[in-house]
Amino acid sequence: MTDEDKDLLELIGLRFRAKRNDLYYSLRDVSNLTGISTGTLNGIEKGKDLTLTNFLVLCRSLEIQPKVFFQRDIDFTPPYSLPPDAQERISISKKLDDLVYDSDFFQRPRRVSEVLKKLQIDKNQSNKFSVYLTSYCEEGALSCEQHGNYKTYHKKK
């Protein structure tokens, strides 16, 4: 968990505590309203143990609109990066989507080797791309035709 996330959870906990105090509720009172143990409630007020379910139950029970907690934007930087193979898969998927949906590349039948050449991808990935292209056929964007030991793929009409 990032320091920013910890700070946000502590801020949420403090707001829950402040609202509880404004209503003159004890932890036991909130426990009775929510079904959340007093120990867990104490942890939440200290910025720990908060689940989405508990967050929503507390908002309802203490009459707090959830948007109150998120008046400032949060940073959209994940704490870790995707591994290179996932980055490559996403990049390839975007390029294939562009070829299939946003270009006229498949207006005429194309072999996997032509797709690899167009995308400047090594020929040793042809089996993987056959699988990718078959999935476009299954979803109805392309159709394929078997020609001996190879297939051609083209846009459905």
PDB file of C-alpha atoms in Angstrom:
ATOM      1  CA  MET A   1       0.000   0.000   0.000  1.00  0.00           C
ATOM      2  CA  THR A   2       1.321   3.415  -0.909  1.00  0.00           C
ATOM      3  CA  ASP A   3       1.753   6.230   1.594  1.00  0.00           C
ATOM      4  CA  GLU A   4      -0.936   8.171  -0.269  1.00  0.00           C
ATOM      5  CA  ASP A   5      -3.374   5.262   0.201  1.00  0.00           C
ATOM      6  CA  LYS A   6      -2.531   5.071   3.910  1.00  0.00           C
ATOM      7  CA  ASP A   7      -3.132   8.807   4.257  1.00  0.00           C
ATOM      8  CA  LEU A   8      -6.462   8.517   2.471  1.00  0.00           C
ATOM      9  CA  LEU A   9      -7.583   5.651   4.714  1.00  0.00           C
ATOM     10  CA  GLU A  10      -6.589   7.631   7.807  1.00  0.00           C
ATOM     11  CA  LEU A  11      -8.552  10.635   6.530  1.00  0.00           C
ATOM     12  CA  ILE A  12     -11.618   8.436   5.933  1.00  0.00           C
ATOM     13  CA  GLY A  13     -11.278   6.990   9.431  1.00  0.00           C
ATOM     14  CA  LEU A  14     -11.036  10.439  10.980  1.00  0.00           C
ATOM     15  CA  ARG A  15     -14.146  11.572   9.109  1.00  0.00           C
ATOM     16  CA  PHE A  16     -16.087   8.532  10.301  1.00  0.00           C
ATOM     17  CA  ARG A  17     -14.960   9.231  13.889  1.00  0.00           C
ATOM     18  CA  ALA A  18     -15.893  12.917  13.617  1.00  0.00           C
ATOM     19  CA  LYS A  19     -19.365  12.091  12.309  1.00  0.00           C
ATOM     20  CA  ARG A  20     -19.841   9.435  14.999  1.00  0.00           C
ATOM     21  CA  ASN A  21     -18.903  12.010  17.639  1.00  0.00           C
ATOM     22  CA  ASP A  22     -21.213  14.624  16.063  1.00  0.00           C
ATOM     23  CA  LEU A  23     -24.070  12.144  16.459  1.00  0.00           C
ATOM     24  CA  TYR A  24     -22.981  11.351  20.053  1.00  0.00           C
ATOM     25  CA  TYR A  25     -22.639   7.680  19.125  1.00  0.00           C
ATOM     26  CA  SER A  26     -20.257   5.372  20.921  1.00  0.00           C
ATOM     27  CA  LEU A  27     -18.393   2.652  19.045  1.00  0.00           C
ATOM     28  CA  ARG A  28     -20.929   0.207  20.524  1.00  0.00           C
ATOM     29  CA  ASP A  29     -23.807   2.292  19.098  1.00  0.00           C
ATOM     30  CA  VAL A  30     -22.270   2.206  15.613  1.00  0.00           C
ATOM     31  CA  SER A  31     -21.605  -1.511  16.036  1.00  0.00           C
ATOM     32  CA  ASN A  32     -25.287  -2.037  16.841  1.00  0.00           C
ATOM     33  CA  LEU A  33     -26.294  -0.038  13.746  1.00  0.00           C
ATOM     34  CA  THR A  34     -23.854  -1.697  11.351  1.00  0.00           C
ATOM     35  CA  GLY A  35     -23.121  -5.189  12.630  1.00  0.00           C
ATOM     36  CA  ILE A  36     -19.409  -4.325  12.522  1.00  0.00           C
ATOM     37  CA  SER A  37     -17.470  -5.221  15.667  1.00  0.00           C
ATOM     38  CA  THR A  38     -16.202  -2.403  17.870  1.00  0.00           C
ATOM     39  CA  GLY A  39     -12.638  -3.633  17.318  1.00  0.00           C
ATOM     40  CA  THR A  40     -13.024  -3.369  13.559  1.00  0.00           C
ATOM     41  CA  LEU A  41     -14.675   0.036  13.892  1.00  0.00           C
ATOM     42  CA  ASN A  42     -11.767   1.212  16.036  1.00  0.00           C
ATOM     43  CA  GLY A  43      -9.356  -0.005  13.336  1.00  0.00           C
ATOM     44  CA  ILE A  44     -11.319   1.749  10.594  1.00  0.00           C
ATOM     45  CA  GLU A  45     -11.210   5.007  12.535  1.00  0.00           C
ATOM     46  CA  LYS A  46      -7.420   4.588  12.731  1.00  0.00           C
ATOM     47  CA  GLY A  47      -7.135   4.034   8.974  1.00  0.00           C
ATOM     48  CA  LYS A  48      -7.011   0.233   8.980  1.00  0.00           C
ATOM     49  CA  ASP A  49      -9.286  -2.713   8.194  1.00  0.00           C
ATOM     50  CA  LEU A  50     -11.606  -0.819   5.840  1.00  0.00           C
ATOM     51  CA  THR A  51     -13.394  -2.914   3.246  1.00  0.00           C
ATOM     52  CA  LEU A  52     -15.732  -1.524   0.622  1.00  0.00           C
ATOM     53  CA  THR A  53     -18.652  -3.300   2.266  1.00  0.00           C
ATOM     54  CA  ASN A  54     -17.864  -1.745   5.659  1.00  0.00           C
ATOM     55  CA  PHE A  55     -17.335   1.645   4.019  1.00  0.00           C
ATOM     56  CA  LEU A  56     -20.811   1.553   2.458  1.00  0.00           C
ATOM     57  CA  VAL A  57     -22.490   0.277   5.641  1.00  0.00           C
ATOM     58  CA  LEU A  58     -20.857   3.058   7.655  1.00  0.00           C
ATOM     59  CA  CYS A  59     -21.853   5.696   5.115  1.00  0.00           C
ATOM     60  CA  ARG A  60     -25.477   4.546   5.308  1.00  0.00           C
ATOM     61  CA  SER A  61     -25.521   4.235   9.082  1.00  0.00           C
ATOM     62  CA  LEU A  62     -23.815   7.572   9.749  1.00  0.00           C
ATOM     63  CA  GLU A  63     -25.677   9.321   6.896  1.00  0.00           C
ATOM     64  CA  ILE A  64     -22.555  10.340   4.987  1.00  0.00           C
ATOM     65  CA  GLN A  65     -22.556  10.559   1.204  1.00  0.00           C
ATOM     66  CA  PRO A  66     -19.502   8.614  -0.102  1.00  0.00           C
ATOM     67  CA  LYS A  67     -18.564  11.491  -2.436  1.00  0.00           C
ATOM     68  CA  VAL A  68     -17.651  13.551   0.641  1.00  0.00           C
ATOM     69  CA  PHE A  69     -14.572  11.362   1.076  1.00  0.00           C
ATOM     70  CA  PHE A  70     -13.353  11.831  -2.475  1.00  0.00           C
ATOM     71  CA  GLN A  71     -13.507  15.541  -3.093  1.00  0.00           C
ATOM     72  CA  ARG A  72      -9.909  15.578  -4.263  1.00  0.00           C
ATOM     73  CA  ASP A  73      -8.650  13.583  -7.197  1.00  0.00           C
ATOM     74  CA  ILE A  74      -6.587  10.504  -6.511  1.00  0.00           C
ATOM     75  CA  ASP A  75      -3.368   9.736  -8.349  1.00  0.00           C
ATOM     76  CA  PHE A  76      -3.887   7.100 -11.041  1.00  0.00           C
ATOM     77  CA  THR A  77      -0.367   5.747 -10.843  1.00  0.00           C
ATOM     78  CA  PRO A  78      -0.426   2.080  -9.831  1.00  0.00           C
ATOM     79  CA  PRO A  79       2.138   1.043  -7.231  1.00  0.00           C
ATOM     80  CA  TYR A  80       3.690  -1.504  -9.617  1.00  0.00           C
ATOM     81  CA  SER A  81       4.178  -1.765 -13.354  1.00  0.00           C
ATOM     82  CA  LEU A  82       2.953  -4.494 -15.662  1.00  0.00           C
ATOM     83  CA  PRO A  83       5.475  -7.171 -16.585  1.00  0.00           C
ATOM     84  CA  PRO A  84       6.967  -6.876 -20.091  1.00  0.00           C
ATOM     85  CA  ASP A  85       4.946  -9.819 -21.451  1.00  0.00           C
ATOM     86  CA  ALA A  86       1.684  -8.163 -20.344  1.00  0.00           C
ATOM     87  CA  GLN A  87       2.764  -4.836 -21.854  1.00  0.00           C
ATOM     88  CA  GLU A  88       3.572  -6.610 -25.117  1.00  0.00           C
ATOM     89  CA  ARG A  89       0.228  -8.462 -25.123  1.00  0.00           C
ATOM     90  CA  ILE A  90      -1.683  -5.211 -24.603  1.00  0.00           C
ATOM     91  CA  SER A  91       0.275  -3.437 -27.325  1.00  0.00           C
ATOM     92  CA  ILE A  92      -0.323  -6.285 -29.770  1.00  0.00           C
ATOM     93  CA  SER A  93      -4.032  -6.395 -28.890  1.00  0.00           C
ATOM     94  CA  LYS A  94      -4.374  -2.670 -29.592  1.00  0.00           C
ATOM     95  CA  LYS A  95      -2.567  -2.990 -32.925  1.00  0.00           C
ATOM     96  CA  LEU A  96      -4.683  -5.984 -33.941  1.00  0.00           C
ATOM     97  CA  ASP A  97      -7.881  -4.186 -32.955  1.00  0.00           C
ATOM     98  CA  ASP A  98      -6.827  -1.238 -35.121  1.00  0.00           C
ATOM     99  CA  LEU A  99      -6.169  -3.570 -38.071  1.00  0.00           C
ATOM    100  CA  VAL A 100      -9.427  -5.459 -37.660  1.00  0.00           C
ATOM    101  CA  TYR A 101     -11.833  -2.663 -36.752  1.00  0.00           C
ATOM    102  CA  ASP A 102     -10.289   0.599 -37.968  1.00  0.00           C
ATOM    103  CA  SER A 103      -8.570  -0.233 -41.242  1.00  0.00           C
ATOM    104  CA  ASP A 104      -9.286  -1.890 -44.558  1.00  0.00           C
ATOM    105  CA  PHE A 105      -6.391  -4.345 -44.132  1.00  0.00           C
ATOM    106  CA  PHE A 106      -8.695  -7.360 -43.951  1.00  0.00           C
ATOM    107  CA  GLN A 107     -10.873  -6.307 -46.899  1.00  0.00           C
ATOM    108  CA  ARG A 108      -9.063  -9.004 -48.827  1.00  0.00           C
ATOM    109  CA  PRO A 109      -8.041 -12.388 -47.361  1.00  0.00           C
ATOM    110  CA  ARG A 110      -4.816 -12.236 -45.337  1.00  0.00           C
ATOM    111  CA  ARG A 111      -2.510 -14.936 -44.048  1.00  0.00           C
ATOM    112  CA  VAL A 112      -0.986 -14.813 -40.582  1.00  0.00           C
ATOM    113  CA  SER A 113       2.405 -14.084 -42.171  1.00  0.00           C
ATOM    114  CA  GLU A 114       0.988 -10.920 -43.757  1.00  0.00           C
ATOM    115  CA  VAL A 115      -0.385  -9.762 -40.427  1.00  0.00           C
ATOM    116  CA  LEU A 116       2.983 -10.356 -38.759  1.00  0.00           C
ATOM    117  CA  LYS A 117       4.761  -8.423 -41.506  1.00  0.00           C
ATOM    118  CA  LYS A 118       2.298  -5.527 -41.264  1.00  0.00           C
ATOM    119  CA  LEU A 119       2.763  -5.328 -37.493  1.00  0.00           C
ATOM    120  CA  GLN A 120       6.517  -5.892 -37.736  1.00  0.00           C
ATOM    121  CA  ILE A 121       6.407  -8.906 -35.452  1.00  0.00           C
ATOM    122  CA  ASP A 122       8.745 -11.886 -35.551  1.00  0.00           C
ATOM    123  CA  LYS A 123       7.506 -14.856 -37.588  1.00  0.00           C
ATOM    124  CA  ASN A 124       8.057 -17.227 -34.657  1.00  0.00           C
ATOM    125  CA  GLN A 125       4.870 -15.818 -33.147  1.00  0.00           C
ATOM    126  CA  SER A 126       2.651 -17.119 -35.948  1.00  0.00           C
ATOM    127  CA  ASN A 127       0.953 -19.770 -33.779  1.00  0.00           C
ATOM    128  CA  LYS A 128       0.031 -17.168 -31.168  1.00  0.00           C
ATOM    129  CA  PHE A 129      -1.366 -14.910 -33.891  1.00  0.00           C
ATOM    130  CA  SER A 130      -3.409 -17.730 -35.383  1.00  0.00           C
ATOM    131  CA  VAL A 131      -5.078 -18.016 -31.979  1.00  0.00           C
ATOM    132  CA  TYR A 132      -5.589 -14.233 -31.792  1.00  0.00           C
ATOM    133  CA  LEU A 133      -7.126 -14.087 -35.265  1.00  0.00           C
ATOM    134  CA  THR A 134      -9.342 -17.090 -34.543  1.00  0.00           C
ATOM    135  CA  SER A 135     -10.767 -15.212 -31.552  1.00  0.00           C
ATOM    136  CA  TYR A 136     -11.766 -12.357 -33.891  1.00  0.00           C
ATOM    137  CA  CYS A 137     -13.538 -14.960 -36.017  1.00  0.00           C
ATOM    138  CA  GLU A 138     -15.351 -16.338 -32.977  1.00  0.00           C
ATOM    139  CA  GLU A 139     -16.606 -12.896 -32.027  1.00  0.00           C
ATOM    140  CA  GLY A 140     -17.770 -12.260 -35.591  1.00  0.00           C
ATOM    141  CA  ALA A 141     -15.365  -9.530 -36.725  1.00  0.00           C
ATOM    142  CA  LEU A 142     -13.431 -11.785 -39.135  1.00  0.00           C
ATOM    143  CA  SER A 143     -14.057 -15.007 -40.961  1.00  0.00           C
ATOM    144  CA  CYS A 144     -11.433 -17.550 -41.863  1.00  0.00           C
ATOM    145  CA  GLU A 145     -10.991 -20.069 -44.637  1.00  0.00           C
ATOM    146  CA  GLN A 146      -8.740 -23.111 -44.599  1.00  0.00           C
ATOM    147  CA  HIS A 147      -6.397 -23.517 -47.604  1.00  0.00           C
ATOM    148  CA  GLY A 148      -4.479 -26.751 -47.127  1.00  0.00           C
ATOM    149  CA  ASN A 149      -2.004 -26.089 -44.315  1.00  0.00           C
ATOM    150  CA  TYR A 150      -2.778 -22.386 -43.819  1.00  0.00           C
ATOM    151  CA  LYS A 151      -5.783 -20.130 -43.209  1.00  0.00           C
ATOM    152  CA  THR A 152      -6.754 -16.758 -44.563  1.00  0.00           C
ATOM    153  CA  TYR A 153      -8.684 -14.186 -42.575  1.00  0.00           C
ATOM    154  CA  HIS A 154     -10.912 -11.429 -43.903  1.00  0.00           C
ATOM    155  CA  LYS A 155     -13.572  -9.027 -42.697  1.00  0.00           C
ATOM    156  CA  LYS A 156     -17.071 -10.403 -42.523  1.00  0.00           C
ATOM    157  CA  LYS A 157     -19.468  -8.798 -44.907  1.00  0.00           C
TER     158      LYS A 157
END
